């Protein structure tokens, strides 16, 4: 089975996080993985921040949002693209930005058509 490594980086979440920046990682994506499968892998890479939303960007556009509950556990995924085979999308790198306030998260999701 073909496996490709996709680079993932994220926004720092505090000053202490800036010390170890850049906050990069790698996830392995198989030819069978759909966009949702990859977002689950990305969520495992992200730090747990209570009541937050992570926007996942391909470098061209936001492709998904990952919502974390009051315990910092991913509870919902909002795909902005069709749930298709990820490798066919031609994405080589992902960047994650977080929105921490409930109001900011709510507005973000409203704009995404939630």
PDB file of C-alpha atoms in Angstrom:
ATOM      1  CA  UNK A   1       0.000   0.000   0.000  1.00  0.00           C
ATOM      2  CA  UNK A   2       1.292   3.438  -0.948  1.00  0.00           C
ATOM      3  CA  UNK A   3       1.939   5.784   2.014  1.00  0.00           C
ATOM      4  CA  UNK A   4       2.864   9.458   1.747  1.00  0.00           C
ATOM      5  CA  UNK A   5       4.102  11.732   4.518  1.00  0.00           C
ATOM      6  CA  UNK A   6       2.264  15.052   4.795  1.00  0.00           C
ATOM      7  CA  UNK A   7       3.872  17.886   6.748  1.00  0.00           C
ATOM      8  CA  UNK A   8       1.672  19.565   9.329  1.00  0.00           C
ATOM      9  CA  UNK A   9       2.426  22.703  11.292  1.00  0.00           C
ATOM     10  CA  UNK A  10       0.406  24.765  13.668  1.00  0.00           C
ATOM     11  CA  UNK A  11       0.113  28.129  15.265  1.00  0.00           C
ATOM     12  CA  UNK A  12       1.748  28.486  18.674  1.00  0.00           C
ATOM     13  CA  UNK A  13      -0.774  28.508  21.497  1.00  0.00           C
ATOM     14  CA  UNK A  14       1.281  30.300  24.165  1.00  0.00           C
ATOM     15  CA  UNK A  15       4.666  31.911  24.766  1.00  0.00           C
ATOM     16  CA  UNK A  16       6.159  28.649  26.019  1.00  0.00           C
ATOM     17  CA  UNK A  17       5.041  27.020  22.785  1.00  0.00           C
ATOM     18  CA  UNK A  18       6.934  29.706  20.846  1.00  0.00           C
ATOM     19  CA  UNK A  19      10.179  28.450  22.387  1.00  0.00           C
ATOM     20  CA  UNK A  20       9.921  25.109  20.588  1.00  0.00           C
ATOM     21  CA  UNK A  21       8.536  26.615  17.355  1.00  0.00           C
ATOM     22  CA  UNK A  22       8.174  25.813  14.601  1.00  0.00           C
ATOM     23  CA  UNK A  23       5.523  23.360  15.723  1.00  0.00           C
ATOM     24  CA  UNK A  24       5.867  20.842  12.926  1.00  0.00           C
ATOM     25  CA  UNK A  25       4.908  17.238  12.556  1.00  0.00           C
ATOM     26  CA  UNK A  26       4.325  14.592   9.923  1.00  0.00           C
ATOM     27  CA  UNK A  27       1.288  12.406   9.382  1.00  0.00           C
ATOM     28  CA  UNK A  28       1.217   9.337   7.185  1.00  0.00           C
ATOM     29  CA  UNK A  29      -1.556   9.199   4.617  1.00  0.00           C
ATOM     30  CA  UNK A  30      -2.409   6.065   2.665  1.00  0.00           C
ATOM     31  CA  UNK A  31      -3.951   5.962  -0.774  1.00  0.00           C
ATOM     32  CA  UNK A  32      -7.207   4.819   0.870  1.00  0.00           C
ATOM     33  CA  UNK A  33      -7.479   7.742   3.337  1.00  0.00           C
ATOM     34  CA  UNK A  34     -10.277  10.215   2.715  1.00  0.00           C
ATOM     35  CA  UNK A  35     -10.225  13.830   3.865  1.00  0.00           C
ATOM     36  CA  UNK A  36     -12.083  12.909   7.081  1.00  0.00           C
ATOM     37  CA  UNK A  37      -9.515  10.204   7.886  1.00  0.00           C
ATOM     38  CA  UNK A  38      -6.725  12.761   7.525  1.00  0.00           C
ATOM     39  CA  UNK A  39      -8.541  15.282   9.751  1.00  0.00           C
ATOM     40  CA  UNK A  40      -8.738  12.625  12.482  1.00  0.00           C
ATOM     41  CA  UNK A  41      -4.960  12.156  12.165  1.00  0.00           C
ATOM     42  CA  UNK A  42      -4.440  15.933  12.277  1.00  0.00           C
ATOM     43  CA  UNK A  43      -6.599  16.162  15.422  1.00  0.00           C
ATOM     44  CA  UNK A  44      -4.312  13.620  17.112  1.00  0.00           C
ATOM     45  CA  UNK A  45      -1.336  15.888  16.321  1.00  0.00           C
ATOM     46  CA  UNK A  46      -2.944  19.041  17.752  1.00  0.00           C
ATOM     47  CA  UNK A  47      -2.671  20.097  21.413  1.00  0.00           C
ATOM     48  CA  UNK A  48      -5.848  19.827  23.471  1.00  0.00           C
ATOM     49  CA  UNK A  49      -7.273  23.281  24.108  1.00  0.00           C
ATOM     50  CA  UNK A  50     -10.681  23.397  25.782  1.00  0.00           C
ATOM     51  CA  UNK A  51     -13.546  25.020  23.859  1.00  0.00           C
ATOM     52  CA  UNK A  52     -11.572  25.776  20.730  1.00  0.00           C
ATOM     53  CA  UNK A  53     -11.749  25.381  16.981  1.00  0.00           C
ATOM     54  CA  UNK A  54      -8.787  24.570  14.753  1.00  0.00           C
ATOM     55  CA  UNK A  55      -8.917  25.700  11.125  1.00  0.00           C
ATOM     56  CA  UNK A  56      -6.951  23.397   8.810  1.00  0.00           C
ATOM     57  CA  UNK A  57      -5.527  25.174   5.773  1.00  0.00           C
ATOM     58  CA  UNK A  58      -3.991  23.653   2.641  1.00  0.00           C
ATOM     59  CA  UNK A  59      -2.007  26.760   1.761  1.00  0.00           C
ATOM     60  CA  UNK A  60      -4.722  27.781  -0.681  1.00  0.00           C
ATOM     61  CA  UNK A  61      -7.857  27.539   1.436  1.00  0.00           C
ATOM     62  CA  UNK A  62      -9.371  26.257   4.671  1.00  0.00           C
ATOM     63  CA  UNK A  63     -10.333  22.649   4.041  1.00  0.00           C
ATOM     64  CA  UNK A  64     -11.763  21.742   7.458  1.00  0.00           C
ATOM     65  CA  UNK A  65     -12.478  22.821  11.021  1.00  0.00           C
ATOM     66  CA  UNK A  66     -11.847  20.629  14.050  1.00  0.00           C
ATOM     67  CA  UNK A  67     -13.939  21.442  17.133  1.00  0.00           C
ATOM     68  CA  UNK A  68     -12.735  20.575  20.632  1.00  0.00           C
ATOM     69  CA  UNK A  69     -15.050  20.342  23.639  1.00  0.00           C
ATOM     70  CA  UNK A  70     -14.611  21.726  27.162  1.00  0.00           C
ATOM     71  CA  UNK A  71     -12.072  18.962  27.861  1.00  0.00           C
ATOM     72  CA  UNK A  72     -10.019  19.586  24.710  1.00  0.00           C
ATOM     73  CA  UNK A  73     -11.293  16.440  22.987  1.00  0.00           C
ATOM     74  CA  UNK A  74     -12.100  16.619  19.246  1.00  0.00           C
ATOM     75  CA  UNK A  75     -15.857  16.167  19.018  1.00  0.00           C
ATOM     76  CA  UNK A  76     -16.819  17.440  15.590  1.00  0.00           C
ATOM     77  CA  UNK A  77     -15.307  17.933  12.177  1.00  0.00           C
ATOM     78  CA  UNK A  78     -16.617  20.398   9.590  1.00  0.00           C
ATOM     79  CA  UNK A  79     -15.290  19.626   6.118  1.00  0.00           C
ATOM     80  CA  UNK A  80     -15.189  22.531   3.673  1.00  0.00           C
ATOM     81  CA  UNK A  81     -14.403  20.216   0.760  1.00  0.00           C
ATOM     82  CA  UNK A  82     -15.962  16.998  -0.459  1.00  0.00           C
ATOM     83  CA  UNK A  83     -14.887  13.942   1.582  1.00  0.00           C
ATOM     84  CA  UNK A  84     -12.689  12.459  -1.145  1.00  0.00           C
ATOM     85  CA  UNK A  85      -9.407  10.566  -1.316  1.00  0.00           C
ATOM     86  CA  UNK A  86      -6.923  12.937   0.256  1.00  0.00           C
ATOM     87  CA  UNK A  87      -3.945  12.168  -1.983  1.00  0.00           C
ATOM     88  CA  UNK A  88      -6.011  13.012  -5.086  1.00  0.00           C
ATOM     89  CA  UNK A  89      -6.462  16.549  -3.700  1.00  0.00           C
ATOM     90  CA  UNK A  90      -2.776  17.318  -4.355  1.00  0.00           C
ATOM     91  CA  UNK A  91      -2.150  18.761  -0.886  1.00  0.00           C
ATOM     92  CA  UNK A  92       1.422  18.463   0.373  1.00  0.00           C
ATOM     93  CA  UNK A  93       1.325  20.486   3.581  1.00  0.00           C
ATOM     94  CA  UNK A  94      -1.268  21.541   6.156  1.00  0.00           C
ATOM     95  CA  UNK A  95      -1.289  24.499   8.546  1.00  0.00           C
ATOM     96  CA  UNK A  96      -3.536  24.684  11.617  1.00  0.00           C
ATOM     97  CA  UNK A  97      -4.711  27.895  13.319  1.00  0.00           C
ATOM     98  CA  UNK A  98      -6.808  27.961  16.455  1.00  0.00           C
ATOM     99  CA  UNK A  99      -9.674  30.134  17.677  1.00  0.00           C
ATOM    100  CA  UNK A 100     -10.155  29.970  21.408  1.00  0.00           C
ATOM    101  CA  UNK A 101     -13.121  32.054  22.474  1.00  0.00           C
ATOM    102  CA  UNK A 102     -16.582  30.542  22.137  1.00  0.00           C
ATOM    103  CA  UNK A 103     -17.797  33.707  20.393  1.00  0.00           C
ATOM    104  CA  UNK A 104     -14.933  33.642  17.895  1.00  0.00           C
ATOM    105  CA  UNK A 105     -15.541  29.927  17.264  1.00  0.00           C
ATOM    106  CA  UNK A 106     -19.280  30.466  16.769  1.00  0.00           C
ATOM    107  CA  UNK A 107     -18.734  33.254  14.236  1.00  0.00           C
ATOM    108  CA  UNK A 108     -16.155  31.195  12.395  1.00  0.00           C
ATOM    109  CA  UNK A 109     -18.526  28.252  12.053  1.00  0.00           C
ATOM    110  CA  UNK A 110     -21.410  30.484  10.961  1.00  0.00           C
ATOM    111  CA  UNK A 111     -19.238  31.801   8.137  1.00  0.00           C
ATOM    112  CA  UNK A 112     -18.411  28.233   7.162  1.00  0.00           C
ATOM    113  CA  UNK A 113     -22.117  27.479   6.776  1.00  0.00           C
ATOM    114  CA  UNK A 114     -22.593  25.595  10.029  1.00  0.00           C
TER     115      UNK A 114
END
